[in-house]
């Protein structure tokens, strides 16, 4: 097969690839210089939609509605935008070998691609129960959610199993968003997770108590402190029940699993320096290999605000790191410099009529403020994290755009807060006056 050559190649076709492409176009990339190689069959899209509006029975999101870069209020890059800009969008093509020393990529179909500069934007993949040898984990109607194909299969199952029963394995992002989406579709839903409360990597017990209470009021059952150890199937090979470690057996027509992800770095093992489970980069997302950059979920980068190396799995960082890398590439070619990447960690979620945002670092003592009762009419409440006498993190449920900006500013500025009782009393007022 003929070899194809490009000046720049982006390996991966997710959010980071789309935002990188937009930045390349802004920087004046010439026609024929840039290729995006993606194993997905569609142009880059805003992945968070898959666990939210894509699954709604009404006001449903569908492509081309959520191609990048609409998630951050930017222009929507339709599939035709790429050829219009002279960018080769190579879809349904999985790279199975990357030789960084010879700057050569090989696809599953045996095609070869040469590049001068590569951006690794391979993202993450889901952790599967079959990875742990869970019995029956390959049954039909057990779903994971990462790509649009996954979401399409889940939508079909929701239609086929109308008013059925679902078990959601996992109490993190996917667990909370998917159990809400299933409930909105009138599916009887049960969440199962081993931790003492939901979203333990971010939520305190107090924050989690609100969401667990709210979900239970919506009719979602929650089983904590145990895990799924097996699945029963019917004669068609479809999942019928979920066996729990504590001996309980739950009926299920649909199972959704959200037990975490892992960065897709296998192609580059032994070729690039790694740290904390990702590919080590500098503040410009350059790896240890010349002319190779890594962005988004796979990059372990210097988080300037906290003076440490971190890997961040979030769409906000995927967007911003991609833009930073492309700016750095063009700056180095022009003998110019760009500012260091100064990222403020940001996480958010939406489910039912709830919407929370978190900024900063969730370390140190915590202070809860506002009305965190699950039956609250406003459900406006939040939390601050205080370390060494400074507020380093802030969380807010049901904030206005102005209030969310205020908590972001608090996390960035890290104001002093000596009296925690006073901080709890002041609550949101503290953030709004910074």
Tab-separated table of C-alpha atoms in Angstrom:
chain	number	residue	atom	x	y	z
A	1	UNK	CA	0.000	0.000	0.000
A	2	UNK	CA	1.117	3.520	-0.717
A	3	UNK	CA	2.692	5.383	2.146
A	4	UNK	CA	1.116	8.702	3.107
A	5	UNK	CA	3.165	11.569	4.471
A	6	UNK	CA	2.102	14.573	6.534
A	7	UNK	CA	3.935	17.321	8.354
A	8	UNK	CA	1.658	16.926	11.388
A	9	UNK	CA	-0.351	13.899	12.520
A	10	UNK	CA	-2.826	13.712	15.415
A	11	UNK	CA	-3.212	10.125	16.653
A	12	UNK	CA	-6.783	9.847	17.944
A	13	UNK	CA	-10.023	11.510	16.936
A	14	UNK	CA	-11.679	12.610	20.172
A	15	UNK	CA	-12.257	15.980	21.799
A	16	UNK	CA	-8.550	16.868	21.977
A	17	UNK	CA	-8.079	16.120	18.265
A	18	UNK	CA	-10.963	18.403	17.311
A	19	UNK	CA	-9.744	21.316	19.418
A	20	UNK	CA	-6.187	20.790	18.147
A	21	UNK	CA	-7.478	20.916	14.559
A	22	UNK	CA	-9.244	24.211	15.229
A	23	UNK	CA	-6.034	25.650	16.698
A	24	UNK	CA	-4.000	24.389	13.721
A	25	UNK	CA	-6.423	26.214	11.415
A	26	UNK	CA	-6.118	29.386	13.538
A	27	UNK	CA	-2.325	29.160	13.356
A	28	UNK	CA	-2.465	28.942	9.559
A	29	UNK	CA	-1.729	25.279	8.833
A	30	UNK	CA	-1.326	24.771	5.075
A	31	UNK	CA	-3.558	22.401	3.072
A	32	UNK	CA	-2.185	18.860	3.091
A	33	UNK	CA	0.024	19.359	6.149
A	34	UNK	CA	-2.252	17.930	8.872
A	35	UNK	CA	-3.945	14.548	9.295
A	36	UNK	CA	-6.177	13.252	12.081
A	37	UNK	CA	-6.237	9.457	12.294
A	38	UNK	CA	-9.211	8.126	14.250
A	39	UNK	CA	-10.579	4.650	14.814
A	40	UNK	CA	-14.066	6.133	15.201
A	41	UNK	CA	-16.283	6.488	12.137
A	42	UNK	CA	-17.326	10.092	12.818
A	43	UNK	CA	-15.597	13.473	13.038
A	44	UNK	CA	-14.544	14.659	16.541
A	45	UNK	CA	-17.491	15.341	18.855
A	46	UNK	CA	-18.109	16.512	22.411
A	47	UNK	CA	-17.963	13.217	24.290
A	48	UNK	CA	-19.820	14.392	27.462
A	49	UNK	CA	-23.092	14.511	25.486
A	50	UNK	CA	-23.119	10.704	25.333
A	51	UNK	CA	-23.962	10.305	29.030
A	52	UNK	CA	-26.394	13.206	29.043
A	53	UNK	CA	-28.661	14.509	26.251
A	54	UNK	CA	-27.828	11.644	23.853
A	55	UNK	CA	-29.829	9.348	26.130
A	56	UNK	CA	-32.764	11.677	26.862
A	57	UNK	CA	-36.214	10.627	25.625
A	58	UNK	CA	-36.976	14.262	24.692
A	59	UNK	CA	-34.697	17.090	23.524
A	60	UNK	CA	-32.299	14.362	22.429
A	61	UNK	CA	-28.812	15.290	21.173
A	62	UNK	CA	-27.694	13.763	17.879
A	63	UNK	CA	-24.844	14.427	15.488
A	64	UNK	CA	-24.109	16.748	13.795
A	65	UNK	CA	-25.456	18.785	16.737
A	66	UNK	CA	-22.577	18.172	19.141
A	67	UNK	CA	-19.448	18.042	16.999
A	68	UNK	CA	-16.585	20.019	18.531
A	69	UNK	CA	-16.244	22.835	19.448
A	70	UNK	CA	-19.817	23.586	20.636
A	71	UNK	CA	-19.140	22.293	24.158
A	72	UNK	CA	-17.104	25.390	24.961
A	73	UNK	CA	-19.317	27.806	23.035
A	74	UNK	CA	-17.177	27.634	19.883
A	75	UNK	CA	-17.852	27.008	16.209
A	76	UNK	CA	-19.257	23.578	15.319
A	77	UNK	CA	-16.734	21.768	13.119
A	78	UNK	CA	-18.858	19.672	10.768
A	79	UNK	CA	-17.186	16.800	8.868
A	80	UNK	CA	-16.853	19.012	5.768
A	81	UNK	CA	-14.929	21.663	7.732
A	82	UNK	CA	-11.805	19.480	7.736
A	83	UNK	CA	-11.391	19.081	3.933
A	84	UNK	CA	-12.356	22.740	3.510
A	85	UNK	CA	-9.315	23.588	5.644
A	86	UNK	CA	-7.125	21.083	3.802
A	87	UNK	CA	-7.036	18.748	6.818
A	88	UNK	CA	-7.107	14.988	6.140
A	89	UNK	CA	-9.660	13.379	8.445
A	90	UNK	CA	-8.860	9.668	8.267
A	91	UNK	CA	-11.713	7.818	9.995
A	92	UNK	CA	-12.368	4.152	10.882
A	93	UNK	CA	-8.600	3.668	10.976
A	94	UNK	CA	-6.938	2.151	14.012
A	95	UNK	CA	-3.219	2.651	14.481
A	96	UNK	CA	-1.739	-0.632	15.707
A	97	UNK	CA	1.959	0.244	15.593
A	98	UNK	CA	3.776	3.510	16.289
A	99	UNK	CA	7.518	3.668	15.650
A	100	UNK	CA	8.496	7.030	17.076
A	101	UNK	CA	12.157	6.733	16.092
A	102	UNK	CA	11.353	6.362	12.377
A	103	UNK	CA	8.237	8.599	12.664
A	104	UNK	CA	6.048	5.885	11.137
A	105	UNK	CA	2.531	4.781	12.043
A	106	UNK	CA	0.903	1.568	10.802
A	107	UNK	CA	-2.845	0.928	10.689
A	108	UNK	CA	-4.731	-2.329	11.254
A	109	UNK	CA	-5.274	-2.489	7.472
A	110	UNK	CA	-1.515	-2.238	6.878
A	111	UNK	CA	-1.406	1.392	5.697
A	112	UNK	CA	1.639	3.415	6.728
A	113	UNK	CA	1.728	7.084	7.647
A	114	UNK	CA	4.887	9.148	7.990
A	115	UNK	CA	4.980	12.400	9.960
A	116	UNK	CA	7.380	15.113	11.050
A	117	UNK	CA	5.516	16.066	14.251
A	118	UNK	CA	2.994	13.866	16.085
A	119	UNK	CA	0.404	14.666	18.743
A	120	UNK	CA	-0.695	11.674	20.801
A	121	UNK	CA	-4.390	12.215	21.607
A	122	UNK	CA	-5.479	8.612	22.092
A	123	UNK	CA	-7.515	9.333	25.237
A	124	UNK	CA	-8.774	6.616	27.550
A	125	UNK	CA	-10.630	3.370	27.267
A	126	UNK	CA	-13.051	1.850	29.763
A	127	UNK	CA	-12.066	-0.736	32.339
A	128	UNK	CA	-14.177	-3.838	31.647
A	129	UNK	CA	-15.452	-6.379	34.161
A	130	UNK	CA	-14.125	-9.086	31.833
A	131	UNK	CA	-10.629	-7.697	32.635
A	132	UNK	CA	-11.170	-9.106	36.147
A	133	UNK	CA	-12.642	-12.392	34.946
A	134	UNK	CA	-16.151	-11.635	36.237
A	135	UNK	CA	-18.399	-14.542	35.291
A	136	UNK	CA	-20.896	-13.780	32.499
A	137	UNK	CA	-19.423	-10.309	31.890
A	138	UNK	CA	-19.621	-10.840	28.118
A	139	UNK	CA	-23.424	-11.314	28.133
A	140	UNK	CA	-25.598	-9.266	25.779
A	141	UNK	CA	-27.045	-5.995	27.136
A	142	UNK	CA	-24.065	-5.270	29.389
A	143	UNK	CA	-22.950	-1.829	28.274
A	144	UNK	CA	-19.974	0.480	28.678
A	145	UNK	CA	-19.999	4.072	27.517
A	146	UNK	CA	-17.048	5.655	25.772
A	147	UNK	CA	-17.843	6.151	22.088
A	148	UNK	CA	-20.909	7.000	20.040
A	149	UNK	CA	-21.327	3.332	19.001
A	150	UNK	CA	-21.648	2.407	22.683
A	151	UNK	CA	-24.321	5.071	23.192
A	152	UNK	CA	-26.273	3.910	20.112
A	153	UNK	CA	-26.371	0.336	21.440
A	154	UNK	CA	-27.586	1.566	24.834
A	155	UNK	CA	-30.316	3.709	23.222
A	156	UNK	CA	-31.550	0.645	21.309
A	157	UNK	CA	-31.631	-1.415	24.509
A	158	UNK	CA	-33.596	1.299	26.368
A	159	UNK	CA	-36.194	1.210	23.559
A	160	UNK	CA	-36.280	-2.603	23.449
A	161	UNK	CA	-36.576	-3.035	27.237
A	162	UNK	CA	-39.270	-0.397	27.826
A	163	UNK	CA	-40.132	-0.040	31.528
A	164	UNK	CA	-37.518	-2.705	32.291
A	165	UNK	CA	-34.965	-3.030	35.073
A	166	UNK	CA	-31.397	-1.750	34.956
A	167	UNK	CA	-28.423	-2.240	37.248
A	168	UNK	CA	-25.683	0.371	37.094
A	169	UNK	CA	-22.333	-0.934	38.335
A	170	UNK	CA	-20.206	1.911	39.688
A	171	UNK	CA	-20.863	5.056	41.702
A	172	UNK	CA	-18.722	7.605	39.867
A	173	UNK	CA	-19.453	9.996	37.021
A	174	UNK	CA	-20.855	7.398	34.637
A	175	UNK	CA	-22.829	5.665	37.373
A	176	UNK	CA	-24.537	8.856	38.517
A	177	UNK	CA	-25.230	10.265	35.040
A	178	UNK	CA	-26.350	6.958	33.518
A	179	UNK	CA	-28.653	5.932	36.355
A	180	UNK	CA	-30.328	9.353	36.044
A	181	UNK	CA	-30.658	8.982	32.252
A	182	UNK	CA	-32.141	5.485	32.633
A	183	UNK	CA	-34.624	6.710	35.251
A	184	UNK	CA	-35.712	9.580	32.970
A	185	UNK	CA	-36.439	6.857	30.380
A	186	UNK	CA	-38.715	5.158	32.947
A	187	UNK	CA	-36.308	2.285	33.547
A	188	UNK	CA	-36.282	0.917	37.105
A	189	UNK	CA	-32.672	1.574	38.143
A	190	UNK	CA	-30.378	0.293	40.887
A	191	UNK	CA	-26.842	1.548	41.513
A	192	UNK	CA	-24.233	-0.798	43.007
A	193	UNK	CA	-20.794	0.290	44.214
A	194	UNK	CA	-18.278	-0.896	46.812
A	195	UNK	CA	-17.390	2.481	48.341
A	196	UNK	CA	-19.154	3.963	51.410
A	197	UNK	CA	-20.536	6.814	49.260
A	198	UNK	CA	-20.815	7.898	45.616
A	199	UNK	CA	-18.045	9.787	43.732
A	200	UNK	CA	-15.519	9.193	46.541
A	201	UNK	CA	-12.602	10.613	44.528
A	202	UNK	CA	-14.241	14.045	44.735
A	203	UNK	CA	-17.282	14.093	47.026
A	204	UNK	CA	-17.119	14.277	50.789
A	205	UNK	CA	-19.612	12.134	52.730
A	206	UNK	CA	-21.780	15.262	53.238
A	207	UNK	CA	-21.902	16.125	49.524
A	208	UNK	CA	-22.589	12.498	48.584
A	209	UNK	CA	-25.446	12.283	51.121
A	210	UNK	CA	-27.344	14.937	49.175
A	211	UNK	CA	-27.026	13.155	45.812
A	212	UNK	CA	-27.794	9.718	47.241
A	213	UNK	CA	-30.889	11.084	48.984
A	214	UNK	CA	-31.980	12.987	45.882
A	215	UNK	CA	-31.541	9.911	43.653
A	216	UNK	CA	-33.466	7.713	46.071
A	217	UNK	CA	-36.301	10.271	46.055
A	218	UNK	CA	-36.317	9.907	42.241
A	219	UNK	CA	-36.843	6.160	42.674
A	220	UNK	CA	-33.259	4.983	42.134
A	221	UNK	CA	-32.197	2.244	44.535
A	222	UNK	CA	-28.634	2.412	45.882
A	223	UNK	CA	-26.672	-0.580	47.179
A	224	UNK	CA	-23.297	0.275	48.714
A	225	UNK	CA	-20.400	-1.761	50.053
A	226	UNK	CA	-20.560	-4.632	47.569
A	227	UNK	CA	-19.637	-5.490	43.973
A	228	UNK	CA	-20.982	-7.465	41.027
A	229	UNK	CA	-19.323	-10.900	40.918
A	230	UNK	CA	-21.336	-12.549	38.141
A	231	UNK	CA	-24.179	-12.272	35.641
A	232	UNK	CA	-26.917	-14.730	34.793
A	233	UNK	CA	-28.219	-14.967	31.207
A	234	UNK	CA	-31.354	-16.154	29.431
A	235	UNK	CA	-31.517	-18.569	26.476
A	236	UNK	CA	-30.683	-15.697	24.070
A	237	UNK	CA	-27.471	-14.893	25.909
A	238	UNK	CA	-28.950	-11.662	27.294
A	239	UNK	CA	-28.227	-10.605	30.847
A	240	UNK	CA	-30.984	-11.671	33.249
A	241	UNK	CA	-29.559	-10.904	36.679
A	242	UNK	CA	-26.588	-9.524	38.575
A	243	UNK	CA	-25.031	-11.546	41.362
A	244	UNK	CA	-23.535	-9.454	44.157
A	245	UNK	CA	-20.697	-10.389	46.473
A	246	UNK	CA	-22.995	-10.058	49.495
A	247	UNK	CA	-25.190	-12.850	48.092
A	248	UNK	CA	-28.005	-10.737	46.704
A	249	UNK	CA	-29.226	-11.318	43.143
A	250	UNK	CA	-30.736	-8.367	41.236
A	251	UNK	CA	-33.003	-8.768	38.221
A	252	UNK	CA	-31.687	-6.859	35.199
A	253	UNK	CA	-32.694	-6.355	31.567
A	254	UNK	CA	-29.869	-3.839	31.108
A	255	UNK	CA	-26.535	-3.472	32.905
A	256	UNK	CA	-24.364	-0.381	32.555
A	257	UNK	CA	-20.813	-0.542	33.879
A	258	UNK	CA	-18.834	2.534	34.869
A	259	UNK	CA	-15.875	1.421	36.957
A	260	UNK	CA	-13.233	3.773	35.582
A	261	UNK	CA	-10.952	4.244	32.629
A	262	UNK	CA	-7.314	3.784	31.688
A	263	UNK	CA	-5.198	5.901	29.333
A	264	UNK	CA	-4.413	4.394	25.933
A	265	UNK	CA	-0.621	4.458	25.990
A	266	UNK	CA	0.226	0.860	24.969
A	267	UNK	CA	1.369	1.866	21.444
A	268	UNK	CA	4.104	4.030	22.936
A	269	UNK	CA	5.345	1.808	25.786
A	270	UNK	CA	9.109	1.718	26.031
A	271	UNK	CA	9.459	4.605	23.582
A	272	UNK	CA	8.460	7.561	25.760
A	273	UNK	CA	9.061	8.432	29.387
A	274	UNK	CA	6.015	7.729	31.561
A	275	UNK	CA	4.890	8.988	34.951
A	276	UNK	CA	1.807	8.424	37.121
A	277	UNK	CA	0.202	6.161	34.538
A	278	UNK	CA	0.534	8.590	31.655
A	279	UNK	CA	3.059	9.928	29.157
A	280	UNK	CA	5.321	12.468	30.837
A	281	UNK	CA	5.294	15.925	29.208
A	282	UNK	CA	6.549	19.411	29.899
A	283	UNK	CA	4.336	22.502	30.198
A	284	UNK	CA	4.071	22.623	26.380
A	285	UNK	CA	3.021	18.942	26.215
A	286	UNK	CA	6.303	17.875	24.625
A	287	UNK	CA	7.240	14.299	25.512
A	288	UNK	CA	10.727	12.882	26.061
A	289	UNK	CA	10.858	12.105	22.314
A	290	UNK	CA	11.645	15.041	19.977
A	291	UNK	CA	8.704	16.159	17.812
A	292	UNK	CA	6.196	14.081	19.793
A	293	UNK	CA	3.542	15.752	21.942
A	294	UNK	CA	0.878	14.148	24.171
A	295	UNK	CA	-2.393	15.816	25.251
A	296	UNK	CA	-5.595	15.105	27.164
A	297	UNK	CA	-6.108	11.955	29.252
A	298	UNK	CA	-2.754	10.384	28.325
A	299	UNK	CA	-0.536	13.303	29.422
A	300	UNK	CA	1.102	13.618	32.838
A	301	UNK	CA	2.029	17.301	32.927
A	302	UNK	CA	3.325	19.919	35.400
A	303	UNK	CA	0.310	21.378	37.192
A	304	UNK	CA	1.813	24.778	37.912
A	305	UNK	CA	-0.724	25.825	40.557
A	306	UNK	CA	0.255	22.932	42.849
A	307	UNK	CA	3.873	22.423	41.764
A	308	UNK	CA	3.431	18.752	40.910
A	309	UNK	CA	2.988	16.367	37.996
A	310	UNK	CA	-0.608	15.308	37.384
A	311	UNK	CA	-2.688	13.410	34.878
A	312	UNK	CA	-6.205	14.808	34.427
A	313	UNK	CA	-9.056	12.893	32.795
A	314	UNK	CA	-11.503	15.621	31.868
A	315	UNK	CA	-12.891	17.236	28.742
A	316	UNK	CA	-11.855	20.739	29.855
A	317	UNK	CA	-8.198	19.709	30.067
A	318	UNK	CA	-8.457	17.749	26.783
A	319	UNK	CA	-9.554	20.950	25.027
A	320	UNK	CA	-7.032	23.264	26.665
A	321	UNK	CA	-3.996	20.960	26.499
A	322	UNK	CA	-4.615	20.366	22.774
A	323	UNK	CA	-4.673	24.100	22.106
A	324	UNK	CA	-1.531	24.620	24.200
A	325	UNK	CA	0.409	21.931	22.305
A	326	UNK	CA	-0.485	23.367	18.893
A	327	UNK	CA	0.406	26.910	20.002
A	328	UNK	CA	3.744	25.561	21.281
A	329	UNK	CA	4.449	23.736	17.989
A	330	UNK	CA	3.927	26.887	15.928
A	331	UNK	CA	5.798	29.087	18.419
A	332	UNK	CA	8.861	26.822	18.278
A	333	UNK	CA	8.779	26.840	14.477
A	334	UNK	CA	8.677	30.639	14.502
A	335	UNK	CA	11.299	31.027	17.232
A	336	UNK	CA	8.711	32.497	19.596
A	337	UNK	CA	7.553	31.430	23.067
A	338	UNK	CA	4.182	30.685	24.599
A	339	UNK	CA	3.054	31.014	28.211
A	340	UNK	CA	3.354	28.001	30.477
A	341	UNK	CA	0.225	25.894	30.850
A	342	UNK	CA	-1.439	27.124	34.023
A	343	UNK	CA	-4.385	24.820	34.471
A	344	UNK	CA	-7.054	25.091	37.168
A	345	UNK	CA	-8.623	21.627	37.648
A	346	UNK	CA	-12.326	21.737	36.799
A	347	UNK	CA	-14.999	19.059	36.949
A	348	UNK	CA	-18.739	19.274	36.418
A	349	UNK	CA	-21.803	17.125	35.977
A	350	UNK	CA	-25.480	17.461	35.117
A	351	UNK	CA	-28.278	15.017	35.939
A	352	UNK	CA	-32.028	15.496	36.444
A	353	UNK	CA	-32.368	19.214	37.288
A	354	UNK	CA	-29.040	19.226	39.114
A	355	UNK	CA	-25.799	20.788	37.927
A	356	UNK	CA	-22.596	21.011	39.927
A	357	UNK	CA	-19.151	22.472	39.321
A	358	UNK	CA	-15.893	21.958	41.167
A	359	UNK	CA	-12.634	23.892	40.859
A	360	UNK	CA	-9.226	23.395	42.424
A	361	UNK	CA	-7.959	20.654	44.690
A	362	UNK	CA	-10.037	18.502	47.070
A	363	UNK	CA	-7.475	18.197	49.872
A	364	UNK	CA	-7.476	19.348	53.492
A	365	UNK	CA	-10.393	20.212	55.798
A	366	UNK	CA	-13.859	20.759	54.381
A	367	UNK	CA	-16.626	23.209	55.137
A	368	UNK	CA	-20.194	22.596	53.936
A	369	UNK	CA	-22.494	25.563	53.306
A	370	UNK	CA	-26.024	26.186	52.037
A	371	UNK	CA	-29.063	23.914	52.001
A	372	UNK	CA	-27.859	20.364	51.351
A	373	UNK	CA	-31.103	18.608	52.224
A	374	UNK	CA	-32.127	16.204	49.421
A	375	UNK	CA	-35.664	17.612	49.643
A	376	UNK	CA	-34.506	21.243	49.348
A	377	UNK	CA	-36.448	23.296	46.797
A	378	UNK	CA	-33.374	25.255	45.677
A	379	UNK	CA	-30.732	22.533	46.367
A	380	UNK	CA	-28.127	25.283	46.372
A	381	UNK	CA	-25.219	24.229	48.527
A	382	UNK	CA	-21.475	23.863	48.310
A	383	UNK	CA	-18.219	23.063	49.987
A	384	UNK	CA	-14.773	24.564	50.420
A	385	UNK	CA	-11.525	22.659	50.911
A	386	UNK	CA	-8.993	24.362	53.192
A	387	UNK	CA	-5.318	23.460	53.382
A	388	UNK	CA	-2.622	25.372	55.329
A	389	UNK	CA	-5.165	28.104	56.118
A	390	UNK	CA	-6.018	28.717	52.454
A	391	UNK	CA	-9.094	27.768	50.424
A	392	UNK	CA	-7.753	25.461	47.690
A	393	UNK	CA	-10.961	23.930	46.312
A	394	UNK	CA	-14.601	24.882	45.878
A	395	UNK	CA	-17.745	22.944	44.913
A	396	UNK	CA	-21.185	24.370	44.127
A	397	UNK	CA	-24.501	22.759	43.221
A	398	UNK	CA	-27.041	24.777	41.203
A	399	UNK	CA	-24.883	27.877	40.911
A	400	UNK	CA	-25.557	30.720	38.490
A	401	UNK	CA	-22.851	31.445	35.883
A	402	UNK	CA	-21.645	34.346	38.073
A	403	UNK	CA	-21.513	32.182	41.201
A	404	UNK	CA	-19.606	29.444	39.354
A	405	UNK	CA	-17.090	32.056	38.181
A	406	UNK	CA	-16.744	33.207	41.801
A	407	UNK	CA	-15.893	29.723	43.121
A	408	UNK	CA	-13.405	29.262	40.255
A	409	UNK	CA	-11.729	32.508	41.289
A	410	UNK	CA	-11.512	31.334	44.907
A	411	UNK	CA	-9.772	28.111	43.834
A	412	UNK	CA	-7.345	30.062	41.665
A	413	UNK	CA	-6.573	32.872	44.173
A	414	UNK	CA	-6.519	30.615	47.274
A	415	UNK	CA	-7.611	33.267	49.817
A	416	UNK	CA	-6.868	32.879	53.525
A	417	UNK	CA	-9.591	31.339	55.675
A	418	UNK	CA	-8.590	31.040	59.325
A	419	UNK	CA	-12.048	30.591	60.849
A	420	UNK	CA	-13.880	27.591	59.404
A	421	UNK	CA	-17.132	28.277	61.298
A	422	UNK	CA	-17.235	31.786	59.856
A	423	UNK	CA	-16.527	30.378	56.381
A	424	UNK	CA	-19.464	27.989	56.750
A	425	UNK	CA	-21.722	30.866	57.797
A	426	UNK	CA	-20.577	33.136	54.960
A	427	UNK	CA	-20.858	30.326	52.413
A	428	UNK	CA	-21.204	31.605	48.865
A	429	UNK	CA	-20.860	35.224	50.019
A	430	UNK	CA	-17.209	34.498	50.790
A	431	UNK	CA	-16.553	33.537	47.147
A	432	UNK	CA	-18.575	36.400	45.670
A	433	UNK	CA	-16.550	39.054	47.479
A	434	UNK	CA	-13.091	37.786	46.402
